[in-house]
Coordinates of C-alpha atoms and ligand atoms in Angstrom, one line a residue:
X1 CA -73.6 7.7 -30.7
X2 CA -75.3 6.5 -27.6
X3 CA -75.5 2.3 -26.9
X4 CA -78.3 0.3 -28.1
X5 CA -79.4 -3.0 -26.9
X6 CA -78.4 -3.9 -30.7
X7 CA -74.7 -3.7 -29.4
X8 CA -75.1 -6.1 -27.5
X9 CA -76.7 -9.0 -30.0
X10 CA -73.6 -10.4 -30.7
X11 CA -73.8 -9.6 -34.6
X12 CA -72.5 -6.7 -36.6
X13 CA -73.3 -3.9 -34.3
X14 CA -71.4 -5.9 -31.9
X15 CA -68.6 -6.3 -33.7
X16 CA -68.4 -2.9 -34.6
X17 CA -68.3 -1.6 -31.0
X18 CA -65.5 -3.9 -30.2
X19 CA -63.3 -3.3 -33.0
X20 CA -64.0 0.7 -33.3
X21 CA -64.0 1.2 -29.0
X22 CA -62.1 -1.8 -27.7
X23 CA -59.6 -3.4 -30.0
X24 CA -58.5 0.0 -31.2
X25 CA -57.6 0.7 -27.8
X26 CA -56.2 -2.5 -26.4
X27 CA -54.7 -4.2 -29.3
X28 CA -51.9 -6.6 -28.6
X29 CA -50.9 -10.0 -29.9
X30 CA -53.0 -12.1 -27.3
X31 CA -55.8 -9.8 -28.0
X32 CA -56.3 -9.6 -31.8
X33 CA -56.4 -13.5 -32.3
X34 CA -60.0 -12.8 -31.4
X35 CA -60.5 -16.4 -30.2
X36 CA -62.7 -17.5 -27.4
X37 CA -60.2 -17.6 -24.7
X38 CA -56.3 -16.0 -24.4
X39 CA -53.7 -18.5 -24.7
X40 CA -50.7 -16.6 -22.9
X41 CA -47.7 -18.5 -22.1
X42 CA -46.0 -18.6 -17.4
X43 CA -44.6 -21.2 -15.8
X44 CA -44.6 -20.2 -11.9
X45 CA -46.9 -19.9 -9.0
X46 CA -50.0 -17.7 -10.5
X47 CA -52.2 -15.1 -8.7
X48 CA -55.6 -14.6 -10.0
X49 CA -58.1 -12.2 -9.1
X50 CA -61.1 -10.2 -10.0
X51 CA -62.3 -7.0 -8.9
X52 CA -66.2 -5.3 -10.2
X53 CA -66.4 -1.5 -10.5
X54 CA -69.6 0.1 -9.8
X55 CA -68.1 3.8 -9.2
X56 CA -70.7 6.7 -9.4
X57 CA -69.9 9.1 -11.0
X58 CA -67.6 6.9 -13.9
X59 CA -65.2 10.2 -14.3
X60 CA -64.2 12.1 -11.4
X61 CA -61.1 14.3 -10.0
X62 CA -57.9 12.2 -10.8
X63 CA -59.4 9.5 -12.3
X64 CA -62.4 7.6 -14.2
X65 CA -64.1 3.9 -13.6
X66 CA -61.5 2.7 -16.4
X67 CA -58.4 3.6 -14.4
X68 CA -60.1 2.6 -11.0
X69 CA -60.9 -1.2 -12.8
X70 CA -57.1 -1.6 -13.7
X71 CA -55.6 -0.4 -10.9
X72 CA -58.1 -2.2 -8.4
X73 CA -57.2 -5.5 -10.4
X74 CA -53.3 -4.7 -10.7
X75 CA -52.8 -3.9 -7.1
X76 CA -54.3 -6.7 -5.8
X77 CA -52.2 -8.8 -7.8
X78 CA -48.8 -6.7 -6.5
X79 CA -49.5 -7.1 -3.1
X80 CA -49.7 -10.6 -3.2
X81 CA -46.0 -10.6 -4.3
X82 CA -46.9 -11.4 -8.0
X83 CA -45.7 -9.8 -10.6
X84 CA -49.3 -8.6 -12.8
X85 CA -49.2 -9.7 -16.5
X86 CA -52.5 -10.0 -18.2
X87 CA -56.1 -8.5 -17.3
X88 CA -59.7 -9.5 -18.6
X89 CA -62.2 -7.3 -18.8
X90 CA -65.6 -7.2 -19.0
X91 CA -68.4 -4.6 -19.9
X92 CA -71.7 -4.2 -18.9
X93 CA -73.3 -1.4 -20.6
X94 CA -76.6 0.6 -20.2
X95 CA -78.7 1.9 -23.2
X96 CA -78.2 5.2 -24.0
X97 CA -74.3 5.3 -22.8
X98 CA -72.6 7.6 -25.0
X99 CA -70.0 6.0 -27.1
X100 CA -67.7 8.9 -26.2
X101 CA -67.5 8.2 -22.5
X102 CA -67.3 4.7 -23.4
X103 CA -64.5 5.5 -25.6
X104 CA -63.1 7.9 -22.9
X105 CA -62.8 4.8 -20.6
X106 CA -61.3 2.2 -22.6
X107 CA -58.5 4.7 -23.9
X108 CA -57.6 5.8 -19.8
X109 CA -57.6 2.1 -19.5
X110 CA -55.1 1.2 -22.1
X111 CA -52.9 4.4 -21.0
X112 CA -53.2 2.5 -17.3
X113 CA -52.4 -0.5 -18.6
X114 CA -49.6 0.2 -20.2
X115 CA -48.4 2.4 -17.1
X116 CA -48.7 -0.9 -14.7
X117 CA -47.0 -2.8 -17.9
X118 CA -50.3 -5.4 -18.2
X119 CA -52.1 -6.4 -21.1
X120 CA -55.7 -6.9 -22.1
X121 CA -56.0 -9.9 -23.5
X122 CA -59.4 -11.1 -23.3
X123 CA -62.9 -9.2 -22.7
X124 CA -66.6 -9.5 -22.8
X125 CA -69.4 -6.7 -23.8
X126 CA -73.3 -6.8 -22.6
X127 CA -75.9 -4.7 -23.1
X128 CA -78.6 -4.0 -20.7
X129 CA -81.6 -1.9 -20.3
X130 CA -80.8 1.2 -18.3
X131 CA -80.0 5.0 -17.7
X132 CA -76.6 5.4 -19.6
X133 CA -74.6 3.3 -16.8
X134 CA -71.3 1.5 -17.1
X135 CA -70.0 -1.3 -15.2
X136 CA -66.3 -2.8 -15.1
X137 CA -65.2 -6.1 -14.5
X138 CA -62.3 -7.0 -14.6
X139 CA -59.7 -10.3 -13.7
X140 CA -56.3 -10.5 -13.6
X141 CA -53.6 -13.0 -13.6
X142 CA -49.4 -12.4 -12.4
X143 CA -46.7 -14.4 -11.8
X144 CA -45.1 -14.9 -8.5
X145 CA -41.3 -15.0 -8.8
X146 CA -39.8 -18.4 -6.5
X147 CA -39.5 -18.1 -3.0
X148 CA -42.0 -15.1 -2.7
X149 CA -44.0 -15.5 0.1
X150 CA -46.3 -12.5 1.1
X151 CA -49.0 -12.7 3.8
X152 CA -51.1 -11.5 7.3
X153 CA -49.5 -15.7 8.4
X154 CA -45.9 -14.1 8.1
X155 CA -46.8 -11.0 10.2
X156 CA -44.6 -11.5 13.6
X157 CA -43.9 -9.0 16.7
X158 CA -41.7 -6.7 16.1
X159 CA -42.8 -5.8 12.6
X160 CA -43.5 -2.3 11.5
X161 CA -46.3 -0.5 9.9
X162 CA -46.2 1.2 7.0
X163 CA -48.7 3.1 4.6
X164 CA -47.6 4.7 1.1
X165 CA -49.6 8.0 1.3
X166 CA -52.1 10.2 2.6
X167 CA -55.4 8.1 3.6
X168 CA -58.9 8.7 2.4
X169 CA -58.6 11.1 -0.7
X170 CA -60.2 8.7 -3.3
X171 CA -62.8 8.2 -0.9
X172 CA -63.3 12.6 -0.2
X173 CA -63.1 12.8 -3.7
X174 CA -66.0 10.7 -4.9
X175 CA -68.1 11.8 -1.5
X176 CA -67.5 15.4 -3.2
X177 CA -68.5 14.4 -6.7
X178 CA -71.8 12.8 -5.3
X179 CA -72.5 15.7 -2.9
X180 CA -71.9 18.2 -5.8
X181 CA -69.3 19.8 -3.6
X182 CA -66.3 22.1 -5.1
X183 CA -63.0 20.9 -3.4
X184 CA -59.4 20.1 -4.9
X185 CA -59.5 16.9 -3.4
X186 CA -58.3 13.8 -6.2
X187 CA -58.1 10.6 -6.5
X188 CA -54.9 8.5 -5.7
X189 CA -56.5 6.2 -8.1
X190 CA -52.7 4.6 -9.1
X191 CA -51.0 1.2 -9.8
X192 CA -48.6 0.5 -7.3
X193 CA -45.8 -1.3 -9.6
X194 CA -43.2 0.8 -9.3
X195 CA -43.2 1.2 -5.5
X196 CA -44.0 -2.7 -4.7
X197 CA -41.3 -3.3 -7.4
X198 CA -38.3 -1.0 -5.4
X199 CA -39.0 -3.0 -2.1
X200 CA -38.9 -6.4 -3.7
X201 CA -35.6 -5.4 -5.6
X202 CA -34.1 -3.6 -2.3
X203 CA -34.5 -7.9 -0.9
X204 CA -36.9 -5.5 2.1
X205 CA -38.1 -8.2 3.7
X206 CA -41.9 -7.6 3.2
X207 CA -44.1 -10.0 5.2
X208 CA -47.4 -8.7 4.4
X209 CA -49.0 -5.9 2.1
X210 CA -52.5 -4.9 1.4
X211 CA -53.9 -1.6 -0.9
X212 CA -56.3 0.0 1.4
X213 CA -59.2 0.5 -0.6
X214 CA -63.2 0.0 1.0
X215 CA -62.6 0.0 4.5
X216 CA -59.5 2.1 4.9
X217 CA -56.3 1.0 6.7
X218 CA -58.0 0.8 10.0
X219 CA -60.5 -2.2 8.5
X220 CA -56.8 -3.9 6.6
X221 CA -55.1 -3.7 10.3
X222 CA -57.9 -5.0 12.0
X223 CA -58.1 -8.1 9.7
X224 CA -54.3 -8.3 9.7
X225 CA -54.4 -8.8 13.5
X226 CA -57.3 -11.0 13.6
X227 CA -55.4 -13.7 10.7
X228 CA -52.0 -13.3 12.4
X229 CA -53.5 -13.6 15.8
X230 CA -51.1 -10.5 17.2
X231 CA -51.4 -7.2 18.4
X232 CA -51.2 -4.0 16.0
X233 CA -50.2 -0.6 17.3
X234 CA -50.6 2.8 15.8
X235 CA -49.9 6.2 16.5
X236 CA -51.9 8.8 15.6
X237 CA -49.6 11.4 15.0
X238 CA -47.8 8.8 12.3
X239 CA -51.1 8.6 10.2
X240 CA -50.7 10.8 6.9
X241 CA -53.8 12.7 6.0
X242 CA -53.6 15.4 4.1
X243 CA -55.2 19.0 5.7
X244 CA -58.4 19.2 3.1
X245 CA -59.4 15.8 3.7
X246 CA -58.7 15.9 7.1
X247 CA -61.3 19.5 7.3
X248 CA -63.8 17.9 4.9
X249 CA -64.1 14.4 6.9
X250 CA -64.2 16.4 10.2
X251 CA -67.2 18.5 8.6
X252 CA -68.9 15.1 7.6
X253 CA -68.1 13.3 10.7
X254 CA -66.1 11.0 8.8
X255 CA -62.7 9.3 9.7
X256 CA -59.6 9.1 7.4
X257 CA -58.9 5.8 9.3
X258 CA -61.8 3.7 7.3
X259 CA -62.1 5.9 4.0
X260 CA -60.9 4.3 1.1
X261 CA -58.1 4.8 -1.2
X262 CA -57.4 3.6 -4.6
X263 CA -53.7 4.4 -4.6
X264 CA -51.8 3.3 -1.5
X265 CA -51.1 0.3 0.6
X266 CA -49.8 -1.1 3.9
X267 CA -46.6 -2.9 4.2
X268 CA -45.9 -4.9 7.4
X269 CA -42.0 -5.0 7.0
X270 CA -39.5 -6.3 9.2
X271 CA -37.8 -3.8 11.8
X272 CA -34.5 -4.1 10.7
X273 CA -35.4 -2.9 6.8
X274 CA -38.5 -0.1 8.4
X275 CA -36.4 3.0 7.4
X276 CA -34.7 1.7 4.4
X277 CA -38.0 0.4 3.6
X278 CA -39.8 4.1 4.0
X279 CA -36.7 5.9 2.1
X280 CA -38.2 3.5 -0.6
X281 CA -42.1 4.4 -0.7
X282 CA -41.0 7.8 -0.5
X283 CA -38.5 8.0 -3.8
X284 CA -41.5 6.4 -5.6
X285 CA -43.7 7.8 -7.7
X286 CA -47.2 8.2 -5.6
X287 CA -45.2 7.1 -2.4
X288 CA -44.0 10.8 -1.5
X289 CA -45.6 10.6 1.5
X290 CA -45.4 7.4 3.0
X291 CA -45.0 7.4 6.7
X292 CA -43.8 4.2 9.4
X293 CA -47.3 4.3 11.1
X294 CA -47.2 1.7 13.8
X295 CA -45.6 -1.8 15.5
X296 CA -46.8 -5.4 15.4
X297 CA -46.3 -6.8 19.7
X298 CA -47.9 -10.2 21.2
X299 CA -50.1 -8.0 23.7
X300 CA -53.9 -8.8 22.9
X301 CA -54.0 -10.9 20.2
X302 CA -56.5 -9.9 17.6
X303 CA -56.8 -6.4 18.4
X304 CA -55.5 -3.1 16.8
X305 CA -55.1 -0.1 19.6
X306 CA -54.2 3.6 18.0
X307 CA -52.1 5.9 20.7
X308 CA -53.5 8.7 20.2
X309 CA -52.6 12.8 20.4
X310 CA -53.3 13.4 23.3
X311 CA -51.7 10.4 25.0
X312 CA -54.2 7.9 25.4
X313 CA -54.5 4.3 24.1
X314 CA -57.7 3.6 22.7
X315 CA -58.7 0.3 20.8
X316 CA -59.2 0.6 16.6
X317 CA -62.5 -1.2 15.7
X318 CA -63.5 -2.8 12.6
X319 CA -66.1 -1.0 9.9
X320 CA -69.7 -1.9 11.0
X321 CA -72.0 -0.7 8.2
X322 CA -71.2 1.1 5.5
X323 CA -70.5 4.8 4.8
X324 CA -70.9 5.4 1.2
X325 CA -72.2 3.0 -1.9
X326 CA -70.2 2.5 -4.9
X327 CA -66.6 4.5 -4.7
X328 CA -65.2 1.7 -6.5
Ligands
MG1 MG1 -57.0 -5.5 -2.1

């Protein structure tokens, strides 16, 4: 069956596509009330947070534009130190969308969902005119347990740098996809629970985290110095990128440093809990190969310098322009 505008009138059609595609899928207590707005009970600091996913192609290598909309929301909620709870979600569809893929989606979100232990409590379908797209928005809303502070304000000298995983293979995959290019390059599209989880519970004393997506870790360092108004050093050799997407960015002139991920993130850590803090990433799942990339020092304040290979110091810009449209 492929989407009609009469999906999205609001009247039977409508209410056919949510309870055939998206209740069936999502159902939970919150959800089935069917009222205008999920009442959910929390009493702590909230995060909120919304994320829209444009991806082209909406399946690809490791992953599909319902996965990506999850884990997008969910990590962002994680590495502000709360603990994600329920997601929104809304749905704009283009005529002639096959209700398979649509279908295809909404179940790889559910399975995502319940991997990152969130629910979906409240969503919204349109219908526009169109070429058979699909567009994902989604918001999400977690709990941040007392005394949890996590931010580029409690970055201080001394700190290490660390990154989850290998950089840039969400990016390389969905480059591939769009330049019709066979490679075995996937997505890290993942949520990060279970590793952001481990180094809360291990009392690591985590002072800021970010998941590098658009812009890559070098674009998250850069902003990191500029809000804590210190120095961030790298070393090349420390940067994990993994041989095919190192070859295939090298062909395209592209560098690992600013290509995005959907699956990994930067913890600035205090010294004293680095390599206890690594031996965590690395025993969780998606965290195998995490690596302690670099050191916060009061040198130039603002600035992010990379040592690189072959000795030299050279200083990390920030992303002018941008490389590829719509990988998330
Ligand atoms: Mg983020």
């Amino acid at each position: 069956m492929k989407i009609t505008t009469a999906h999205g009138s609001g009247g039977k059609e409508t209410g056919t596509l949510i309870q055939t595609i998206f209740a069936a899928q999502f159902q939970n207590p919150v959800l089935d009330r069917m009222e205008d707005a999920a009442v959910v009970p929390g009493s702590a600091q909230i995060a909120m947070t919304t994320d829209s996913f444009v991806v082209d192609p909406i399946f690809f290598r490791g992953g599909d534009i319902g996965r990506l909309a999850v884990c997008g929301t969910v990590n962002d909620l994680l590495v502000s130190g709360a603990v994600p709870q329920y997601l929104t979600c809304g749905f704009i569809l283009e005529e002639g969308l096959d209700t398979d893929d649509l279908e295809r989606v909404v179940h790889s979100m559910q399975q995502t969902a319940q991997e990152a232990g969130v629910s979906i409590v409240a969503g919204d379908t349109k219908v526009i005119e169109g070429h058979g797209g699909l567009y994902i928005n989604t918001a999400g809303v977690g709990f941040v347990p007392e005394g949890r502070v996590v931010g580029a304000r409690q970055i201080q000298p001394g700190d290490k740098v660390l990154v989850s995983g290998n950089l840039g293979d969400h990016h390389t995959t969905i480059l591939c996809a769009r330049l019709a290019m066979e490679t075995e390059i996937s997505s890290d599209c993942a949520p990060l629970g279970g590793m952001v989880g481990a180094l809360f519970d291990a009392g690591i004393a985590v002072h800021a985290m970010r998941d590098i997506t658009r812009g890559g870790l070098g674009q998250v360092l850069n902003e990191y110095a500029k809000a804590s108004g210190t120095c961030i050093t790298i070393e090349e050799t420390q940067l994990p990128v993994s041989p095919s997407v190192l070859h295939l960015s090298g062909v395209l002139g592209l560098d690992p440093l600013f290509m995005g991920n959907e699956g990994k993130l930067c913890a600035i850590v205090a010294p004293r809990d680095a390599e206890n803090a690594l031996q965590i990433l690395r025993s969780s799942p998606y965290g195998a190969d995490a690596r302690i990339c670099g050191t916060v020092t009061d040198q130039d304040a603002g600035i992010v310098l990379m040592e690189t290979k072959i000795g030299g110091t050279r200083v990390v810009p920030e992303l002018y322009g941008e490389g590829l449209p719509r990988i998330c």
